[in-house]
C-alpha cells in the first residue's frame, strides 16, 4: 500500500476505533462485538507495523487502557457455569448429606461420585461433529472469555473425538499446570529476569489468558474433564461416574482418582485418603468434590442461585510445614517501610518450594517470640505470601538468637529508622535518598498496575540502577539513547534490547490515573489515583494544584497568627481534601510528598518524556443499585476474582475501599471472610453474600 493510502486508512481505522471506544466506555452501548473490535485494532496494528513512520502518538494502539479490559471476545455460556458450595468440617459433610436425603425424601444411603478438586482454571470446550471448535473461561459464570486459540495448544486436549460423538458437545473441566512443569517454568522466567508465578493455578490461568498462542504452546498444561455443559442429541449416561467413563472413551483425560462412595462416612474416608495422598500428587488439589451420582437426582435437587444442591466441595486446610528459620532479613519497601522476612531452610509446602515467609512487623516478631535458629511452623494458602504461624518451642536450640529490630536502614546510608506515631510500621527516614527506596519505586513504576512495562523484571531494574542507567522514572524513556551499552550487557542481545525498548515506547502515552499511581506517592493507590485523575482532568492542572495545595498548607503552618489567618484552608488544599477517599491526613501525606523539591523535579522530568491525554471517565449507570455507594469486598469470591468484582462495582458507580467503616454501604462477604465481615456486623453495615452481589450487579444467571 502506498504511504498516502496507508495514512488515510490508518486515520479511518483510528477514528472508527475511537468511536467504538466512546460507545463502549462512555455510552456503555457498544455497537460491535468485542471480536469485531479486536479485528479493527489488529488491522490498525498490522498497518502500523508496516509503516512505523506513520504511527502517531495519539493512535488508539498507543493508548494504555484504551482497549477493553479484556483482549478476548466474550462467550455467553448457554448453560451457566456454576460454582460449588464449600464445606470444611466433617459436620459440613454430614449436613450436606442430610439435606440431600431430606430433599430426595430418602433414608437410604446416597451414592456419591467423589473426585479430587483440581486447583486450576475452569474451562468449557465445545465440539461440533466431533471437532474441537471453541474454548471459553468461566468468567462470571454467564459470560466467559473466548480462549480457543490458546487452549488449542494444550496437547492433552483432543482435537477430534474418538467414536460416535453427539453433533454438539460442550464439556467442562479444569486446566492445570503440574508441579514439576510449574517449577521449571518459574526457573526459566526468573533466569530471563521476568516475574515468576506465585502458584500453579496463576501460572495455568496466565498461560491460557495469553494473547500469543505460541507462548501457551510452550507451557506444560493439562486438562481433566469432569462434567457436561450440553449435548445435542442428549448424552446417554445416567450417572456422573458413567459420564466420566463416556468422556474418557471419547478421548478426554479424566482424573484417575475419581470414584464412587456410599453415604457420608465413605465420603470422609475418601477425603482422608486424598488428604494423605495430596503431598505426593504431581499436581495441586485443594479439596475433594462429592456429587450425587444419579444424574436424574441431580436434576431433582437443582441449584440455589449459583451452586448446585447436589454437590459440595470439601476443602483441605491451608498447607502447613515446619522448617528452620535461618535468619531474619529486613526488606525496605518503596515508601521506606521496613518489613522483616524469615529466611527459611527451603521446604516444599503443597508442592511449592518456600524459602521466605513474612513476619509482618516488629510487633509480630515479639508476639511470636521468634528467634534465629528456631524451628517454625509456616502456612501457605492460595495466593498469599507464606506466613510464620508459630515457634516450636520444644525444638529451640540453646544458641537461638533473639532478633533486634534495626534502628538504622540496612542501605549504605544507614539512615535512622523511625517508628510511626500511630502504627506499628517502622520506616527509613532517608526518603528518596535511600537506594532501596529508589529501586523499589522504580520496580513499582514499571509494574503491572502502573506503567506495565513488559519484560522489565526486578533484577533488571536493580542492575540498571547499580550501573547508573536508570535512576529516576524519566530515565526509562531515555534508555533508547543507551541502546549500545544495553546490547553489550551480559544476557542481552540485539533482539532482547529491541523488545525492551519497544515495550517502553508502547507506554510513552499513558492514562492520567496510571501516571499518578505509578509515582508511588504514599497513600495513593489505584483507587485514589483514579479519583485524582477524575477531579483534575489533566496532568498539568493536577501538578499545579498539588503545588498550590502545598503552598497553602505551608502558609497555614506559618509561625505568625496573621499569616495563619490569611491562609486558612486554601482553595487548592480544600479541593484536595474533598476528593473521594482523601481526608486531611491523606491530603497532608500527599502534600508532604510535594514539599520535597526532588520529587517535583522527578515528576517534571517524567512529564517531559511522556504523553498523558486528558482523563475521560466512563459514564456510569445511574440506575445501578451501587451508584454512589461505598463498598468493601472481603473473603474469597468463587465466581469472579476480587479485582474483577471490584472493577465491576466501580463500573456500576460504586466506590470500592479496603476497610469497613460507618461510611460503608455494602460489604460483599466471600468464603473465609475474617475481621472485615465481623466489623460490618458490629457496625450494622449491610452485608451481601456472593450470590446476592451477583444478582444485584446483574452478573447472576
Ligand atoms: S464440578 C456444578 N468438579 O471448582 C459443578 N468442579 O468451585 C461445578 N473444580 O469452577 C463444577 N475440580 O473450576 C467440579 N472435580 C471437579 C472439580 C471442580 C475443580 C473447580 C471448577 C469449578 C470450581 C467450583
XYZ file of C-alpha atoms and ligand atoms in Angstrom:
725
model
C 0.000 0.000 0.000
C 1.226 3.488 -0.846
C 2.163 5.709 2.033
C -0.652 8.187 1.402
C -3.186 5.448 1.106
C -1.911 3.805 4.276
C -2.063 7.080 6.148
C -5.686 7.606 5.105
C -6.633 4.049 6.026
C -4.916 4.344 9.396
C -6.737 7.589 10.139
C -10.026 5.967 9.185
C -9.402 2.953 11.406
C -8.237 5.133 14.300
C -11.388 7.252 14.091
C -13.532 4.135 13.894
C -11.831 2.570 16.929
C -12.146 5.777 18.870
C -15.829 5.919 18.095
C -16.254 2.374 19.413
C -14.187 3.212 22.486
C -16.557 6.044 23.175
C -19.589 3.850 22.656
C -18.116 1.189 24.893
C -16.713 3.287 27.721
C -18.804 6.429 27.768
C -22.158 5.438 26.361
C -21.980 1.842 27.577
C -23.705 0.954 24.300
C -21.272 -0.916 22.098
C -22.354 -1.354 18.502
C -19.992 -4.154 17.618
C -18.852 -7.339 19.307
C -15.542 -7.482 21.163
C -14.292 -9.791 18.414
C -15.039 -7.246 15.693
C -13.478 -4.546 17.803
C -10.338 -6.621 18.214
C -10.289 -7.120 14.466
C -10.228 -3.363 13.880
C -7.396 -2.925 16.379
C -5.473 -5.750 14.795
C -5.910 -4.252 11.309
C -4.585 -0.949 12.542
C -1.673 -2.635 14.314
C -0.767 -4.508 11.146
C -0.777 -1.302 9.101
C 1.289 0.449 11.735
C 3.781 -2.369 11.765
C 4.231 -1.924 8.031
C 4.527 1.869 8.283
C 6.128 2.668 11.634
C 6.953 6.193 10.437
C 3.244 6.964 10.191
C 2.336 5.940 13.739
C 1.039 8.916 15.682
C 1.371 9.072 19.440
C -2.378 9.504 19.803
C -3.174 6.368 17.834
C -5.565 4.163 19.817
C -2.977 1.406 19.689
C -0.622 3.577 21.734
C -3.050 4.378 24.499
C -2.799 2.309 27.623
C -6.184 1.321 28.901
C -7.954 2.296 25.709
C -8.791 -1.229 24.680
C -11.423 -3.187 26.592
C -10.294 -4.614 29.913
C -10.257 -7.971 28.232
C -8.499 -8.665 24.982
C -10.657 -11.690 24.432
C -14.044 -11.804 22.868
C -16.901 -12.685 25.195
C -18.661 -16.030 25.020
C -22.105 -16.485 26.529
C -22.496 -19.804 28.354
C -25.812 -21.271 27.304
C -25.752 -23.442 30.383
C -24.298 -21.321 33.214
C -21.001 -22.468 34.702
C -21.764 -22.934 38.353
C -19.623 -22.694 41.430
C -19.630 -25.109 44.361
C -20.681 -24.649 47.940
C -17.775 -25.209 50.349
C -17.518 -27.419 53.386
C -14.584 -27.566 55.776
C -15.513 -29.899 58.597
C -16.907 -33.415 58.936
C -20.107 -31.817 60.189
C -20.440 -29.834 56.980
C -20.393 -33.106 55.050
C -22.991 -34.781 57.293
C -25.138 -31.680 56.979
C -24.834 -31.754 53.178
C -25.816 -35.420 53.053
C -28.751 -34.851 55.408
C -30.078 -32.058 53.195
C -29.723 -34.175 50.075
C -31.646 -37.064 51.622
C -34.303 -34.756 53.006
C -34.883 -33.136 49.615
C -34.990 -36.518 47.916
C -37.238 -37.868 50.648
C -34.980 -40.871 51.085
C -33.470 -42.573 54.114
C -31.240 -44.938 52.163
C -27.562 -44.040 51.879
C -26.923 -41.920 48.808
C -24.278 -42.834 46.255
C -21.839 -40.050 45.536
C -19.254 -39.562 42.842
C -16.136 -38.498 44.743
C -13.486 -36.577 42.811
C -10.422 -34.532 43.604
C -10.971 -30.780 43.399
C -8.336 -29.673 40.955
C -6.763 -26.307 41.595
C -6.620 -24.719 38.168
C -8.789 -22.855 35.723
C -12.327 -23.929 34.792
C -12.880 -24.294 31.074
C -15.745 -25.141 28.698
C -14.745 -26.811 25.441
C -17.152 -27.170 22.520
C -17.104 -29.833 19.807
C -19.203 -29.791 16.654
C -19.427 -33.030 14.744
C -16.596 -34.342 16.851
C -14.225 -31.452 16.103
C -12.917 -29.006 18.661
C -14.360 -25.585 17.827
C -14.270 -23.377 20.907
C -12.936 -22.944 24.430
C -14.150 -20.417 26.964
C -13.170 -19.491 30.511
C -15.816 -19.406 33.170
C -15.768 -15.609 33.596
C -18.733 -14.596 35.725
C -20.464 -17.913 35.070
C -22.734 -16.472 32.382
C -20.120 -14.915 30.139
C -16.548 -16.058 29.782
C -13.659 -15.251 27.509
C -13.012 -16.893 24.183
C -9.659 -18.605 24.622
C -9.955 -21.060 21.744
C -6.598 -20.135 20.210
C -4.583 -20.756 23.353
C -6.486 -23.806 24.605
C -5.986 -25.406 21.181
C -2.288 -25.549 22.106
C -2.857 -27.932 25.011
C -1.592 -31.276 23.798
C -3.843 -33.381 26.009
C -6.982 -31.758 24.586
C -8.493 -33.989 21.885
C -8.944 -32.029 18.649
C -11.156 -34.756 17.206
C -13.261 -37.049 19.330
C -12.994 -40.784 19.160
C -16.083 -42.852 18.381
C -19.605 -41.540 17.903
C -19.836 -38.106 19.478
C -23.043 -36.030 19.546
C -23.295 -33.304 16.865
C -22.877 -30.672 19.566
C -20.986 -31.385 22.754
C -19.835 -28.972 25.426
C -17.570 -30.491 28.048
C -16.298 -28.868 31.226
C -13.128 -29.409 33.102
C -10.104 -27.915 34.738
C -6.863 -26.805 33.101
C -3.924 -27.089 35.465
C -0.153 -26.991 35.493
C 1.623 -29.967 37.073
C 4.068 -29.041 39.827
C 7.210 -30.090 38.015
C 6.322 -28.057 34.934
C 5.464 -25.129 37.186
C 8.849 -25.334 38.864
C 10.682 -25.404 35.525
C 8.639 -22.565 34.084
C 9.410 -20.348 37.062
C 13.077 -21.191 36.783
C 13.085 -20.109 33.141
C 11.129 -16.929 33.863
C 13.466 -15.956 36.681
C 16.531 -16.660 34.551
C 15.161 -14.241 31.955
C 14.616 -11.620 34.659
C 10.844 -11.986 34.421
C 8.429 -12.362 37.246
C 7.744 -15.874 38.480
C 4.168 -17.068 39.058
C 3.003 -17.300 42.663
C 1.417 -20.716 42.289
C 0.483 -23.304 39.643
C -3.077 -22.015 39.417
C -1.969 -18.497 38.474
C 0.525 -19.990 36.062
C -2.225 -22.025 34.368
C -4.590 -19.062 34.173
C -1.838 -16.758 32.928
C -0.849 -19.259 30.257
C -4.382 -19.604 28.935
C -5.265 -15.914 29.102
C -2.384 -15.180 26.756
C -2.580 -13.219 23.541
C 0.111 -15.251 21.869
C -0.801 -18.934 21.428
C 2.875 -19.734 20.850
C 3.571 -18.809 24.457
C 0.806 -21.149 25.610
C 2.213 -23.943 23.470
C 5.434 -23.904 25.447
C 3.609 -24.135 28.792
C 3.115 -27.528 30.446
C -0.681 -27.514 30.724
C -3.018 -30.416 31.280
C -6.763 -30.830 31.290
C -9.021 -33.179 33.247
C -12.709 -33.027 32.392
C -15.430 -33.592 34.996
C -18.760 -32.551 33.569
C -21.115 -31.741 30.753
C -22.408 -28.363 29.587
C -24.733 -29.508 26.868
C -25.089 -32.247 24.298
C -27.253 -32.404 21.149
C -28.638 -35.042 20.840
C -28.706 -35.630 24.574
C -25.989 -37.795 26.118
C -26.874 -41.248 27.390
C -25.121 -41.717 30.773
C -27.363 -41.937 33.847
C -24.689 -41.364 36.435
C -21.801 -38.963 36.976
C -19.418 -41.927 37.178
C -20.690 -43.229 33.818
C -20.413 -39.772 32.338
C -16.721 -39.710 33.241
C -16.251 -43.125 31.634
C -18.018 -41.996 28.481
C -15.958 -38.777 28.242
C -12.854 -40.865 28.703
C -13.906 -43.107 25.819
C -14.296 -40.027 23.605
C -10.641 -39.222 24.221
C -10.681 -36.857 27.191
C -8.430 -37.231 30.204
C -10.354 -37.648 33.457
C -8.998 -37.884 36.975
C -7.743 -41.377 37.809
C -8.673 -40.657 41.424
C -12.408 -40.272 40.768
C -14.544 -43.000 42.343
C -17.954 -43.630 43.846
C -18.792 -43.918 47.541
C -21.960 -44.580 49.519
C -23.006 -42.354 52.414
C -21.193 -39.557 54.298
C -18.800 -41.852 56.230
C -17.386 -43.131 52.961
C -17.120 -39.549 51.692
C -14.985 -38.696 54.711
C -12.838 -41.791 54.163
C -12.200 -40.660 50.635
C -11.366 -37.176 51.890
C -8.803 -38.545 54.364
C -7.262 -40.789 51.750
C -6.810 -37.924 49.333
C -5.562 -35.607 52.066
C -2.850 -38.158 52.800
C -2.007 -38.611 49.112
C -2.096 -34.892 48.408
C 1.557 -34.149 49.080
C 2.740 -36.861 46.696
C 0.455 -35.976 43.777
C 2.203 -34.418 40.767
C -0.370 -31.560 40.692
C -2.255 -29.441 43.194
C -5.672 -30.237 44.565
C -7.393 -28.057 47.122
C -10.054 -30.464 48.305
C -12.465 -33.096 47.078
C -15.898 -32.815 45.474
C -18.865 -35.055 46.264
C -21.604 -35.168 43.641
C -24.875 -37.064 43.898
C -24.096 -39.799 41.395
C -27.513 -40.210 39.770
C -27.990 -37.503 37.160
C -31.802 -37.608 37.406
C -31.458 -36.896 41.125
C -29.143 -34.019 40.331
C -31.953 -32.653 38.160
C -34.430 -33.006 41.001
C -32.167 -31.332 43.505
C -31.484 -28.340 41.248
C -29.495 -25.378 42.411
C -29.569 -22.373 44.714
C -28.580 -19.263 42.797
C -25.092 -20.170 41.545
C -24.323 -23.501 43.179
C -25.893 -26.939 42.771
C -27.637 -28.549 45.759
C -26.321 -31.910 44.579
C -22.615 -31.236 45.103
C -20.238 -29.810 47.665
C -16.525 -29.050 47.693
C -14.869 -30.363 50.843
C -11.792 -28.170 51.123
C -8.428 -29.114 52.593
C -6.999 -26.798 55.220
C -4.210 -24.441 54.132
C -0.982 -26.385 53.956
C 1.494 -26.149 56.783
C 5.025 -27.315 57.319
C 7.850 -26.972 59.812
C 11.291 -25.762 58.951
C 14.337 -23.977 60.285
C 14.426 -20.202 60.434
C 17.946 -19.394 59.297
C 17.804 -15.639 59.513
C 15.580 -12.602 59.588
C 16.106 -10.189 56.721
C 14.844 -6.644 56.579
C 13.255 -5.531 53.332
C 12.785 -1.857 52.591
C 9.655 -1.035 50.612
C 9.144 1.841 48.235
C 7.800 4.102 50.956
C 10.612 3.137 53.304
C 8.612 0.715 55.457
C 10.849 -1.971 56.954
C 9.398 -5.473 56.705
C 11.037 -8.404 58.472
C 11.147 -11.548 56.345
C 12.019 -15.028 57.570
C 14.804 -16.692 55.600
C 13.908 -20.385 55.796
C 15.573 -23.678 55.109
C 13.732 -24.386 51.805
C 10.764 -26.673 52.265
C 8.019 -27.939 49.992
C 4.562 -26.816 51.052
C 1.793 -28.041 48.797
C 4.243 -28.741 46.020
C 5.723 -25.256 46.020
C 9.172 -24.644 47.451
C 9.085 -21.966 50.115
C 12.206 -20.264 51.428
C 10.760 -16.941 52.564
C 7.837 -16.083 54.771
C 6.654 -12.750 56.028
C 6.933 -11.771 59.671
C 4.898 -8.591 59.030
C 6.475 -6.194 61.545
C 8.455 -5.818 64.763
C 5.395 -6.407 66.949
C 4.733 -9.713 65.247
C 8.288 -10.867 65.944
C 7.750 -10.014 69.576
C 4.342 -11.699 69.703
C 5.713 -14.916 68.199
C 8.912 -14.627 70.226
C 10.692 -15.970 67.203
C 14.480 -16.314 67.303
C 17.094 -17.105 64.679
C 17.726 -20.854 64.777
C 14.146 -21.676 65.796
C 12.036 -24.306 64.100
C 8.869 -22.593 62.922
C 5.549 -23.664 61.518
C 4.613 -21.916 58.284
C 1.441 -21.802 56.259
C 0.842 -21.220 52.598
C -2.709 -20.515 51.463
C -3.599 -19.738 47.870
C -2.145 -16.509 46.600
C -0.984 -15.066 49.876
C 2.647 -14.795 50.901
C 3.621 -17.665 53.228
C 3.316 -16.772 56.892
C 5.110 -17.825 60.041
C 2.423 -19.188 62.366
C 4.320 -20.189 65.482
C 7.566 -21.313 67.008
C 8.040 -24.945 68.006
C 9.408 -24.152 71.462
C 10.479 -27.708 72.232
C 12.882 -27.576 69.284
C 14.558 -24.342 70.297
C 18.348 -24.753 70.394
C 20.292 -23.199 73.265
C 22.032 -20.754 70.993
C 18.871 -19.427 69.302
C 19.438 -15.709 68.802
C 16.795 -13.113 69.663
C 16.322 -10.588 66.874
C 16.873 -6.918 67.465
C 14.945 -4.785 65.079
C 17.438 -2.442 63.402
C 17.435 1.210 64.316
C 19.105 2.139 61.042
C 18.176 1.387 57.439
C 20.176 -1.539 56.036
C 21.112 0.574 52.990
C 24.554 2.081 52.718
C 23.381 5.465 54.018
C 22.352 3.857 57.331
C 19.675 6.469 57.942
C 17.815 6.218 61.241
C 14.615 4.219 61.365
C 11.593 5.982 62.810
C 8.561 4.389 64.339
C 5.301 5.834 63.077
C 3.358 7.574 65.811
C 0.079 5.812 65.252
C 1.151 2.487 63.904
C 3.418 -0.485 64.042
C 5.289 0.437 60.888
C 8.933 1.394 61.126
C 10.254 3.492 58.320
C 13.629 4.508 56.965
C 13.875 8.275 57.259
C 16.111 8.567 54.194
C 13.220 9.270 51.834
C 14.220 9.437 48.208
C 17.905 9.362 49.054
C 17.649 5.751 50.214
C 18.887 3.444 47.424
C 16.478 0.661 48.424
C 13.530 3.001 48.168
C 14.732 4.260 44.808
C 14.924 0.771 43.365
C 11.590 -0.249 44.879
C 9.902 2.812 43.459
C 11.246 2.044 40.016
C 10.023 -1.522 40.360
C 6.614 -0.249 41.240
C 6.775 2.257 38.414
C 7.139 -0.455 35.754
C 4.767 -2.908 37.433
C 1.502 -4.119 36.017
C -0.740 -1.654 37.841
C 1.493 1.283 36.881
C 3.344 1.704 33.558
C 3.125 -2.031 32.910
C 6.394 -2.411 31.038
C 6.624 -5.967 29.869
C 9.861 -7.874 30.237
C 11.482 -5.462 32.669
C 11.846 -7.513 35.826
C 13.057 -6.541 39.263
C 16.573 -7.872 38.686
C 16.944 -5.779 35.540
C 15.881 -2.670 37.407
C 18.359 -3.355 40.165
C 21.223 -3.952 37.717
C 20.399 -0.888 35.632
C 20.191 1.150 38.804
C 23.556 -0.097 40.047
C 25.151 0.829 36.728
C 23.623 4.267 36.713
C 21.499 3.653 33.612
C 18.287 4.137 35.494
C 17.910 6.431 38.492
C 14.502 8.015 38.065
C 11.400 7.097 36.035
C 12.210 9.578 33.261
C 15.493 7.736 32.606
C 13.455 4.780 31.440
C 12.307 6.714 28.398
C 15.884 7.693 27.620
C 17.209 4.140 27.778
C 16.973 4.161 23.993
C 19.946 6.559 23.960
C 21.951 3.792 25.628
C 20.982 1.001 23.265
C 24.625 0.206 22.519
C 25.536 -0.052 26.167
C 22.492 -2.265 26.703
C 23.418 -4.612 23.871
C 26.832 -5.109 25.412
C 25.415 -6.232 28.722
C 25.598 -9.844 29.644
C 22.473 -11.735 28.719
C 21.291 -9.025 26.333
C 21.358 -9.077 22.554
C 20.028 -7.158 19.602
C 16.588 -8.751 19.806
C 16.028 -8.522 23.555
C 17.115 -4.872 23.638
C 14.770 -4.111 20.726
C 11.899 -5.867 22.511
C 12.521 -3.978 25.738
C 12.803 -0.576 24.038
C 9.620 -1.302 22.077
C 7.819 -2.231 25.288
C 8.911 1.078 26.793
C 7.889 3.094 23.730
C 4.488 1.407 23.809
C 3.918 3.097 27.164
C 5.005 6.589 26.273
C 1.344 7.512 26.168
C -0.302 6.755 29.463
C -3.644 7.359 31.143
C -3.586 10.014 33.876
C -4.682 7.694 36.671
C -1.931 5.219 35.858
C 0.554 8.058 35.681
C -0.393 9.277 39.155
C -0.461 5.787 40.623
C 2.947 4.970 39.150
C 4.631 7.770 41.083
C 4.291 5.762 44.274
C 3.137 8.683 46.377
C 2.450 7.400 49.900
C -1.270 6.668 50.479
C -2.070 6.884 46.753
C -3.081 3.572 45.241
C -5.079 2.733 42.149
C -8.414 3.949 43.502
C -7.145 7.272 44.824
C -5.163 7.844 41.638
C -8.340 7.401 39.648
C -10.233 9.789 41.906
C -7.492 12.397 41.470
C -7.466 11.905 37.699
C -11.216 12.374 37.602
C -11.011 15.521 39.743
C -8.143 17.292 37.998
C -8.603 16.000 34.457
C -5.152 16.628 33.050
C -1.631 16.211 34.248
C -0.606 19.878 34.228
C -3.579 21.082 36.245
C -3.071 18.215 38.646
C 0.574 19.055 39.303
C -0.121 22.765 39.501
C -2.921 22.169 42.017
C -0.750 19.892 44.159
C 1.920 22.565 44.325
C -0.672 25.190 45.145
C -2.087 22.971 47.913
C 1.434 22.620 49.259
C 1.937 26.392 49.344
C -1.370 26.876 51.144
C -0.566 24.170 53.651
C 2.861 25.601 54.351
C 1.425 29.054 54.874
C -1.061 27.509 57.259
C 1.807 26.129 59.297
C 3.400 29.547 59.333
C 4.508 30.788 62.721
C 2.599 34.034 62.924
C -1.072 34.228 63.666
C -1.566 36.765 60.967
C -0.172 34.520 58.257
C -2.185 31.621 59.560
C -5.415 33.527 59.474
C -4.690 34.675 55.970
C -4.114 31.212 54.719
C -6.940 29.319 56.474
C -7.675 26.297 54.414
C -6.794 27.480 50.941
C -8.934 26.566 47.976
C -6.479 24.120 46.425
C -5.858 22.297 49.707
C -9.587 22.239 50.390
C -10.264 20.808 46.960
C -7.732 18.042 47.558
C -9.305 17.139 50.904
C -12.666 16.838 49.177
C -11.561 14.294 46.603
C -13.191 10.891 47.148
C -11.087 8.767 49.520
C -8.955 11.671 50.696
C -9.257 13.296 54.086
C -6.988 15.727 55.881
C -4.498 13.031 56.916
C -4.121 11.678 53.401
C -4.023 15.182 51.951
C -1.190 16.018 54.326
C 0.802 12.958 53.278
C 0.320 13.878 49.632
C 1.282 17.470 50.255
C 4.349 16.308 52.185
C 5.463 14.412 49.089
C 5.333 17.612 47.067
C 7.324 19.526 49.684
C 10.354 17.547 48.596
C 11.741 19.519 45.694
C 13.379 16.379 44.441
C 10.013 14.676 43.935
C 8.620 17.568 41.948
C 11.671 17.551 39.746
C 11.243 13.830 39.073
C 7.638 14.354 38.034
C 8.501 17.317 35.784
C 11.178 15.315 34.021
C 8.770 12.457 33.511
C 6.054 14.715 32.117
C 8.590 15.946 29.579
C 9.058 12.385 28.349
C 5.515 11.053 28.149
C 2.104 11.981 26.794
C -0.796 11.992 29.212
C -4.117 12.509 27.426
C -6.854 14.308 29.382
C -8.727 11.897 31.597
C -12.155 10.789 30.498
C -14.022 8.651 32.933
C -16.557 6.095 31.895
C -20.135 7.201 32.274
C -21.778 5.295 34.993
C -25.161 3.643 35.028
C -27.092 5.946 37.367
C -29.772 3.344 37.966
C -27.387 0.721 39.339
C -28.071 -0.179 42.991
C -24.397 0.529 43.673
C -24.196 4.010 42.120
C -22.657 6.361 44.661
C -22.309 3.597 47.273
C -19.180 2.749 49.184
C -18.322 -0.941 49.065
C -15.823 -3.360 50.539
C -15.073 -6.839 49.208
C -13.703 -9.432 51.599
C -13.009 -13.151 51.568
C -12.662 -15.348 48.516
C -15.171 -14.956 45.735
C -15.729 -18.009 43.608
C -17.464 -16.668 40.506
C -15.020 -13.906 39.717
C -11.704 -12.714 41.056
C -11.599 -9.912 43.588
C -10.106 -7.488 41.038
C -12.795 -8.285 38.554
C -15.550 -7.849 41.138
C -14.135 -4.533 42.278
C -13.789 -3.281 38.713
C -17.367 -4.281 38.103
C -18.548 -2.433 41.213
C -16.683 0.668 40.083
C -18.176 0.401 36.637
C -21.570 0.359 38.352
C -20.740 3.619 40.065
C -19.563 2.341 43.436
C -16.528 3.496 45.326
C -14.530 0.481 46.447
C -12.469 0.831 49.604
C -10.304 -1.511 51.608
C -11.675 -1.104 55.097
C -15.082 -1.182 56.707
C -16.323 1.941 58.463
C -19.602 3.616 59.313
C -19.496 5.157 55.855
C -19.518 1.765 54.128
C -22.816 0.935 52.426
C -22.194 -2.692 51.464
C -19.704 -5.386 52.414
C -19.603 -8.307 49.986
C -18.595 -11.344 52.010
C -16.897 -14.230 50.208
C -15.659 -17.513 51.635
C -13.302 -17.460 54.632
C -14.000 -13.811 55.347
C -12.465 -12.621 58.598
C -12.308 -9.388 60.533
C -13.981 -7.198 57.913
C -17.141 -9.284 57.974
C -17.139 -9.094 61.786
C -16.625 -5.354 61.701
C -19.547 -4.975 59.288
C -21.763 -6.901 61.692
C -20.589 -4.755 64.619
C -21.280 -1.522 62.785
C -24.546 -2.771 61.337
C -23.302 -2.330 57.775
C -25.323 -4.254 55.214
C -23.523 -7.394 54.057
C -24.141 -9.214 50.787
C -23.351 -12.832 50.050
C -21.562 -13.510 46.805
C -24.832 -14.679 45.310
C -26.653 -11.516 46.313
C -23.852 -9.461 44.848
C -24.015 -11.406 41.585
C -27.775 -10.977 41.374
C -27.757 -7.269 42.199
C -24.862 -6.492 39.897
C -26.600 -8.240 37.039
C -23.965 -10.948 36.793
C -26.337 -13.594 38.077
C -27.892 -16.176 35.826
S -17.900 -29.528 39.363
C -21.644 -27.540 39.474
N -15.769 -30.985 39.758
O -14.163 -25.936 41.257
C -20.388 -28.087 39.043
N -15.544 -28.633 39.779
O -15.893 -24.226 42.941
C -19.250 -27.203 39.253
N -13.288 -27.846 40.145
O -15.413 -23.838 38.768
C -18.006 -27.831 38.904
N -12.333 -29.815 40.279
O -13.169 -24.892 38.415
C -16.273 -29.749 39.662
N -13.962 -32.391 40.065
C -14.451 -31.163 39.955
C -13.651 -30.010 40.085
C -14.245 -28.763 40.002
C -12.137 -28.497 40.310
C -13.395 -26.368 40.173
C -14.072 -25.803 38.960
C -15.240 -25.040 39.451
C -14.894 -24.803 40.875
C -16.155 -24.685 41.686
